[in-house]
mmCIF file of C-alpha atoms and ligand atoms in Angstrom:
data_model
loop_
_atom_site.group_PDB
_atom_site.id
_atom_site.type_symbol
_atom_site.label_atom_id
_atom_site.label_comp_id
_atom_site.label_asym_id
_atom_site.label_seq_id
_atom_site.Cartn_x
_atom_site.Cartn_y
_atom_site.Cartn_z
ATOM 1 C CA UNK A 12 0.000 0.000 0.000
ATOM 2 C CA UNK A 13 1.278 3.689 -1.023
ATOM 3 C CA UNK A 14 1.402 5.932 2.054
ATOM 4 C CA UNK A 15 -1.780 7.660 0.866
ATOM 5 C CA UNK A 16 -3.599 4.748 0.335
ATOM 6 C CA UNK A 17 -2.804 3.495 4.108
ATOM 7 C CA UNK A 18 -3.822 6.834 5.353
ATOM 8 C CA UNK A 19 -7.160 6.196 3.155
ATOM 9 C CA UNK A 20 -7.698 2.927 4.572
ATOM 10 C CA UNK A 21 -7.062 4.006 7.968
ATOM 11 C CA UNK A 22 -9.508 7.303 8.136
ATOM 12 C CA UNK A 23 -12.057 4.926 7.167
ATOM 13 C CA UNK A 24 -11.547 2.371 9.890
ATOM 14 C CA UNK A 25 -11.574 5.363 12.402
ATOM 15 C CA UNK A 26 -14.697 7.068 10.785
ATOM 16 C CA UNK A 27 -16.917 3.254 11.607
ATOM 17 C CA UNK A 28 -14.780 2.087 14.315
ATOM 18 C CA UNK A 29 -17.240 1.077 18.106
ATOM 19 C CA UNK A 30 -15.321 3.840 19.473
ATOM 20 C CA UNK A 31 -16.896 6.514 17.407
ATOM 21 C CA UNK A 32 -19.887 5.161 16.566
ATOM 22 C CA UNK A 33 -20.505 4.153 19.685
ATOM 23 C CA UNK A 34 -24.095 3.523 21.531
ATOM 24 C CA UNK A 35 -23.221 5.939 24.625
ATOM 25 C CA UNK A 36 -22.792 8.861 22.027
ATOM 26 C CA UNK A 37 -26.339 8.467 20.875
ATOM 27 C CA UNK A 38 -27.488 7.974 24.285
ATOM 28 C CA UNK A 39 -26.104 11.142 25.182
ATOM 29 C CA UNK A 40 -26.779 13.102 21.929
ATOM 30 C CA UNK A 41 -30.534 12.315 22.367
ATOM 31 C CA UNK A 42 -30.365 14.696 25.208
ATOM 32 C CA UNK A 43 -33.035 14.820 28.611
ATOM 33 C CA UNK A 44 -29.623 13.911 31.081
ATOM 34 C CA UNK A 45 -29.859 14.874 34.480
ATOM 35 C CA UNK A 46 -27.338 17.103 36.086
ATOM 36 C CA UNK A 47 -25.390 14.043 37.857
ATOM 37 C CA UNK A 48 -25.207 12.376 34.582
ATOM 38 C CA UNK A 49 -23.365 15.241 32.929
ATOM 39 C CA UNK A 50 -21.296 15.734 36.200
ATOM 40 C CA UNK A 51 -20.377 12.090 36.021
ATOM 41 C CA UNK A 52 -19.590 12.003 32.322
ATOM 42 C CA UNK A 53 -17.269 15.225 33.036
ATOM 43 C CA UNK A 54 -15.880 14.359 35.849
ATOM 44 C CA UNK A 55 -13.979 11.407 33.912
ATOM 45 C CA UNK A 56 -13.213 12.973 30.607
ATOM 46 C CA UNK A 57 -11.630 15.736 32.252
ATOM 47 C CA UNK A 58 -8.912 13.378 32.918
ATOM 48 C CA UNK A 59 -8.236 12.096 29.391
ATOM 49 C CA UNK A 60 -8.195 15.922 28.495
ATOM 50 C CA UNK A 61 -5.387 16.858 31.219
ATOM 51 C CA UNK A 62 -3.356 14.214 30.287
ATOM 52 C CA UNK A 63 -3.412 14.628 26.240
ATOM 53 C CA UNK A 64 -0.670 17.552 26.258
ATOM 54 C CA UNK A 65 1.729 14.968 27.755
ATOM 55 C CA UNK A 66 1.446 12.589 24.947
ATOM 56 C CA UNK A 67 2.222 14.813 22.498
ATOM 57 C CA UNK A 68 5.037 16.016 24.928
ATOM 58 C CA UNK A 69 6.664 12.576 25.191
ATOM 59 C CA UNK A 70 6.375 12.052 21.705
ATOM 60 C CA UNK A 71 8.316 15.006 20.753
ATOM 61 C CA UNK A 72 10.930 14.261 23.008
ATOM 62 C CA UNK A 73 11.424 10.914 21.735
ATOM 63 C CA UNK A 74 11.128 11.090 18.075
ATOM 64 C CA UNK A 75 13.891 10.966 15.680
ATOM 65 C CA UNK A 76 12.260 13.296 12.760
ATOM 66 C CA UNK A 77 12.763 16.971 13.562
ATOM 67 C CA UNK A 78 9.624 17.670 11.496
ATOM 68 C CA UNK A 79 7.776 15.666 12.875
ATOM 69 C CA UNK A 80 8.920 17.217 16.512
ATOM 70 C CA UNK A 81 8.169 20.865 15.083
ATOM 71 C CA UNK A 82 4.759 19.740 14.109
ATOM 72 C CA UNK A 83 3.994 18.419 17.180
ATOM 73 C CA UNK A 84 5.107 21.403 18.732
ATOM 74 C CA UNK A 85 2.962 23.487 16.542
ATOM 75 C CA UNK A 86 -0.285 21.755 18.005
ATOM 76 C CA UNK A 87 0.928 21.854 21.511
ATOM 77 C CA UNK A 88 1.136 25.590 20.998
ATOM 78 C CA UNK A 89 -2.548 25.647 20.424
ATOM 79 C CA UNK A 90 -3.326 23.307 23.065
ATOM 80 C CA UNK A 91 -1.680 25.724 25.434
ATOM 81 C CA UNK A 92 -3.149 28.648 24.020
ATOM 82 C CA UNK A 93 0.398 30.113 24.987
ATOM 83 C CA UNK A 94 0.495 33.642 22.758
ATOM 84 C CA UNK A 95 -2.692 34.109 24.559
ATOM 85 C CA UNK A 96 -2.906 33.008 28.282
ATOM 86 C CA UNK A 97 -2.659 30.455 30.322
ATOM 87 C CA UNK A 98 -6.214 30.127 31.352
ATOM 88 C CA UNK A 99 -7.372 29.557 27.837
ATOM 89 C CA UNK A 100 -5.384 26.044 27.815
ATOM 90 C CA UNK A 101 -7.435 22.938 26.532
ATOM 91 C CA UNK A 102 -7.318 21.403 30.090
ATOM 92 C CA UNK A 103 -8.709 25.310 31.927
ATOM 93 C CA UNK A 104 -11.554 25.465 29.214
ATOM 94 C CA UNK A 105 -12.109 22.192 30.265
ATOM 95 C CA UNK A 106 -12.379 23.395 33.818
ATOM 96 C CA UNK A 107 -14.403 26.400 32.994
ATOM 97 C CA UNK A 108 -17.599 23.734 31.874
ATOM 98 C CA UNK A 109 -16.778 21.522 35.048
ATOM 99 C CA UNK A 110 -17.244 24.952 37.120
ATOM 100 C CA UNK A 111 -20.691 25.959 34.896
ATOM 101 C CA UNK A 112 -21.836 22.547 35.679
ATOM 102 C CA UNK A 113 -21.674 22.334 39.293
ATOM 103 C CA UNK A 114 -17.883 21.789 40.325
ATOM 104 C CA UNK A 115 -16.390 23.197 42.989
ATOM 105 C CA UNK A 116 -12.613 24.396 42.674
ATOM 106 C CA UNK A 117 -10.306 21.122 42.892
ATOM 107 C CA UNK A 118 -13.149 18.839 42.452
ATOM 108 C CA UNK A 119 -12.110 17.412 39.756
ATOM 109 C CA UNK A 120 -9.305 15.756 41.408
ATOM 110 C CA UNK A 121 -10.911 14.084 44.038
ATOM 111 C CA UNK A 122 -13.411 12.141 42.232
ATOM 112 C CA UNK A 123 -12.657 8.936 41.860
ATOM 113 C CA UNK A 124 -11.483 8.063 38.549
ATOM 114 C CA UNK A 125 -13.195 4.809 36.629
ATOM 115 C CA UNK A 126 -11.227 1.795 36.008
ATOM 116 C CA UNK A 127 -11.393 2.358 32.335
ATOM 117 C CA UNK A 128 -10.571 6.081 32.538
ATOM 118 C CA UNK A 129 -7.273 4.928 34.296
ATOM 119 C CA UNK A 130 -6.438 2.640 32.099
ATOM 120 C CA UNK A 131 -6.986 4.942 29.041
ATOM 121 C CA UNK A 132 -4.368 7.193 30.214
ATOM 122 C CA UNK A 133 -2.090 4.419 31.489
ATOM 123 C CA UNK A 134 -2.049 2.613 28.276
ATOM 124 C CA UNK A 135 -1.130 5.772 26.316
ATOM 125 C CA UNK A 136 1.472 6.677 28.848
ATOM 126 C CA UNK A 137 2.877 3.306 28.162
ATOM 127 C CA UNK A 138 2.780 3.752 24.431
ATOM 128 C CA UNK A 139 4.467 6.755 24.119
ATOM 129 C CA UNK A 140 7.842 5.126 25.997
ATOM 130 C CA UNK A 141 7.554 2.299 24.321
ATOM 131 C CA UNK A 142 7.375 3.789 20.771
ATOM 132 C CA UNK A 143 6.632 7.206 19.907
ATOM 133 C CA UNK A 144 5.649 6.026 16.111
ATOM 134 C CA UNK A 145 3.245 3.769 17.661
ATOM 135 C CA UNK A 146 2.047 6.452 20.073
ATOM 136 C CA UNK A 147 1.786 8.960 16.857
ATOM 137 C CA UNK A 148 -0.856 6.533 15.379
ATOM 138 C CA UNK A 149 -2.657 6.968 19.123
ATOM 139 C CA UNK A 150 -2.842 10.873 19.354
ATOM 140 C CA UNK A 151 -3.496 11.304 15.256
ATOM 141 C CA UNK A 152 -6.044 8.804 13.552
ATOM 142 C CA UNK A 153 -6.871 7.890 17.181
ATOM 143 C CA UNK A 154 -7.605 11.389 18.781
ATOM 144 C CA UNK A 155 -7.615 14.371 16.061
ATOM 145 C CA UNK A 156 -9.153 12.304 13.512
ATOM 146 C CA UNK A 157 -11.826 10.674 15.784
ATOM 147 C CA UNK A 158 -12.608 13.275 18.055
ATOM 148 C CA UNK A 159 -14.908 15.841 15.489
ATOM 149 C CA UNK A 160 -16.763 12.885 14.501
ATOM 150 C CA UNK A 161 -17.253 11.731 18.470
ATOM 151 C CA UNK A 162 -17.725 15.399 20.552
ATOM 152 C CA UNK A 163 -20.727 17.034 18.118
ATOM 153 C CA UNK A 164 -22.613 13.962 20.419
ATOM 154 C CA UNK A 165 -21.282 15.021 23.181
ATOM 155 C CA UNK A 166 -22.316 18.989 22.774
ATOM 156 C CA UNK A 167 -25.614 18.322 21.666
ATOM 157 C CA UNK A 168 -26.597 16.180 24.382
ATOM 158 C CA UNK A 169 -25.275 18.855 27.115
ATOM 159 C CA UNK A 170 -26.807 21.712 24.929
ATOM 160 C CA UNK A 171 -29.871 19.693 25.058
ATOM 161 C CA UNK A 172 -30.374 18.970 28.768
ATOM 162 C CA UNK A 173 -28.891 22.283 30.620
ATOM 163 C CA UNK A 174 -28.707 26.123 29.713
ATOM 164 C CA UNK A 175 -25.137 26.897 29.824
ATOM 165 C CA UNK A 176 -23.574 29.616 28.554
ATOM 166 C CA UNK A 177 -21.948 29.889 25.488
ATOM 167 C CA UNK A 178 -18.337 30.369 27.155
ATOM 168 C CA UNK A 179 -18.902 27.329 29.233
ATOM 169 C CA UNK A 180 -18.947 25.031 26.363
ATOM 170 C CA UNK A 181 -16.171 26.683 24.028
ATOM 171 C CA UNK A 182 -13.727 23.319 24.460
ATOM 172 C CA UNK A 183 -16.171 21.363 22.786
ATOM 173 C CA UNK A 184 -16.986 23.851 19.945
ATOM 174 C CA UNK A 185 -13.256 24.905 19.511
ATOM 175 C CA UNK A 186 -12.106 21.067 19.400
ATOM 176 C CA UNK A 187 -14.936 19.831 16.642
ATOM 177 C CA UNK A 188 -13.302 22.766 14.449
ATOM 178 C CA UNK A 189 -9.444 22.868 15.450
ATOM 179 C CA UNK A 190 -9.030 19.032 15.455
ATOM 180 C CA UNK A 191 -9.936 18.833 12.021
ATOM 181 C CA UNK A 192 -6.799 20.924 11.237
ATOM 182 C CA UNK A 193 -4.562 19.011 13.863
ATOM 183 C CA UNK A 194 -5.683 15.809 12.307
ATOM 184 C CA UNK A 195 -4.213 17.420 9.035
ATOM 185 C CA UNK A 196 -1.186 18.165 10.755
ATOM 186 C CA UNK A 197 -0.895 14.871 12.147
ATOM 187 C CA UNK A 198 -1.538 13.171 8.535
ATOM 188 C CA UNK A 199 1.413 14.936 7.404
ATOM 189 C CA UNK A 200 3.738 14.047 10.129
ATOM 190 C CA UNK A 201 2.548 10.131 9.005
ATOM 191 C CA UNK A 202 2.929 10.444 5.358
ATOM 192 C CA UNK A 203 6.593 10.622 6.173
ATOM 193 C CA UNK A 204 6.608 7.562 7.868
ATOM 194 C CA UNK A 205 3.991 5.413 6.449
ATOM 195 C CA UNK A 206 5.949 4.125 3.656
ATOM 196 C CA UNK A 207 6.888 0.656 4.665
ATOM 197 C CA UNK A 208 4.367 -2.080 5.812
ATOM 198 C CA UNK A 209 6.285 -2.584 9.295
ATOM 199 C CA UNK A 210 5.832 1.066 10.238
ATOM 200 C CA UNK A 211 2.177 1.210 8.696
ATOM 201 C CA UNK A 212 1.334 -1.607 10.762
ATOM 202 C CA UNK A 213 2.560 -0.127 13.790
ATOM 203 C CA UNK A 214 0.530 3.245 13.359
ATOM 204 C CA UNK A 215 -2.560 1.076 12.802
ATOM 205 C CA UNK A 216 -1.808 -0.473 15.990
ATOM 206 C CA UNK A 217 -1.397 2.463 18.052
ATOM 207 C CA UNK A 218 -4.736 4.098 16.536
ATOM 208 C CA UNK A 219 -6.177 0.770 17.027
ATOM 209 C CA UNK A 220 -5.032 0.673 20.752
ATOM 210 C CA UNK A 221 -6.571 4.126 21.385
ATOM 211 C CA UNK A 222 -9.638 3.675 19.744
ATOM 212 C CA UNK A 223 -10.215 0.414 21.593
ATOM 213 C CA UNK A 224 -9.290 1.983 24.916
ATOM 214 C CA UNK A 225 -11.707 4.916 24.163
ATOM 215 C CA UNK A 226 -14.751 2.212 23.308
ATOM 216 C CA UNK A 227 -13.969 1.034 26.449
ATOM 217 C CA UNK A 228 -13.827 4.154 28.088
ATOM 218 C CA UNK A 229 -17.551 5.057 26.527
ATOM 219 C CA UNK A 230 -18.950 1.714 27.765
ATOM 220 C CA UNK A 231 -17.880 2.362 31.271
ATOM 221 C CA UNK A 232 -19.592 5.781 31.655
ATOM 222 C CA UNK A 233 -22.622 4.166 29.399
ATOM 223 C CA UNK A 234 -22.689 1.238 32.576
ATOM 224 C CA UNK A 235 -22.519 3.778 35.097
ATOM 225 C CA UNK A 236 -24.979 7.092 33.464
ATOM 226 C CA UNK A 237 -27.812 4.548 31.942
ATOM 227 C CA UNK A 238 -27.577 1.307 34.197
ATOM 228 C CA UNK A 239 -29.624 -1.115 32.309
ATOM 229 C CA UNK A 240 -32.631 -1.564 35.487
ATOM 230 C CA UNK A 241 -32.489 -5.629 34.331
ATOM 231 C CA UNK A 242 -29.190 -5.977 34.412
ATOM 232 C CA UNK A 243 -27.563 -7.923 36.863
ATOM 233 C CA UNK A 244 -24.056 -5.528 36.186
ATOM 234 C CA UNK A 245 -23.635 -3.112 39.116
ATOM 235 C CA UNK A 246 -21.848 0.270 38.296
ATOM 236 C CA UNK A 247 -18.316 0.781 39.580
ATOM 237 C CA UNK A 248 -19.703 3.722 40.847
ATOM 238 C CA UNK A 249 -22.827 1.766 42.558
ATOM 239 C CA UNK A 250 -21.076 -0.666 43.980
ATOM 240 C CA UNK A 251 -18.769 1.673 45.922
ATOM 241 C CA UNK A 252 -21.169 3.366 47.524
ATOM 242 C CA UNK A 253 -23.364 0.015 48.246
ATOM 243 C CA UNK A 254 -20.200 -1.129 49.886
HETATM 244 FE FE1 LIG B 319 -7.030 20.282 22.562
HETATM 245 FE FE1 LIG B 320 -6.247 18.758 19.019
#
């Protein structure tokens, strides 16, 4: 396969993989959520927000391509928001729709986090020392490309339910615009490496890793936000407080 032709093949398998198109998104995109379900849905993503910058870190501290290192660098500029300020990072406009919906300051790191939201961010940890390339399939094809397909769900189902202000729910509309164009970025930073099967099959893996984590991920909130009243499966969440 050509290097174009992979990264053909491969924005199709993100565009219909479980992760994206997955059950919890249309849940949650149908809208009529009480306030504790959007608190508990936030109060877990926020984590796989805070930690993206530090994938993208690792990864441009460990790569070999210089180009690929400055266009990593360019997209961790925007993440930080750095020529403007420090409270308009990805991770504080994060916190600025935790605080509109209810959380107090700090909260957000004394919920407990979800077995599968710890293991998200454990496995991509993990990828990025074990091989940035890999990890490079994770954050591109298996974050940029993914995410505007997965958060218009996401917005409509919290636009739906509560009034918030505009302001409170900028990281959502800024990422279902900006990742498109960080996905781009990313696709070049592939094409360079994407021309032999061995390294094609090791971006597929890594996006493949990340998606599966993020399906995951989706199922564990979907367990915990719309416990199925017949089912005999008990909520992490539940089950701590039963105990
Ligand atoms: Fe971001
Ligand atoms: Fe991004």
């Amino acid at each position: 396969m050509t290097p174009s032709e992979f990264i053909q093949e491969l924005r199709e398998a993100v565009a219909t993989h479980p992760a994206v198109t997955h059950p919890f998104l249309r849940r949650f995109a149908a809208g009529g959520l009480t306030r504790w379900q959007i608190w508990g849905y936030a109060s877990q993503h926020y984590h796989l927000v805070g930690f993206f910058p530090a994938y993208l870190e690792a990864i441009a501290d460990r790569t070999s391509d210089a180009e690929v290192r400055r266009l990593l660098r360019e997209i961790l500029e925007d993440e930080y928001m750095r020529p403007e300020s420090f409270e308009r990072s990805h991770p504080a406009l994060y916190r600025r729709f935790l605080r509109a919906i209810g959380f107090g300051e700090g909260d957000w790191d004394r919920v407990p986090r979800l077995p599968a939201t710890r293991a998200f961010v454990q496995l991509h940890l993990d990828m990025t020392l074990r091989s940035w390339l890999e990890a490079l399939g994770a954050v591109g094809p298996g974050h940029e490309w993914a995410i505007p397909l997965m958060f218009p769900h996401l917005l409509q189902g919290i636009e739906r339910s509560l009034p918030l202000a505009p302001a409170a729910l900028e990281y959502f509309q800024l990422h279902i615009n900006l990742d498109v164009e960080h996905g781009q970025v990313l696709q070049e930073s592939l094409l360079r490496w994407a021309a032999t099967k061995e390294n094609q099959d090791t971006i597929r893996r890594g996006a493949q890793r990340s998606l599966e984590a993020r399906a995951a991920f989706w199922s564990a909130l979907e367990e915990e936000l719309f416990p199925n009243p017949s089912s005999a499966v008990v909520g992490y969440w539940t089950s701590a407080t039963r105990s």
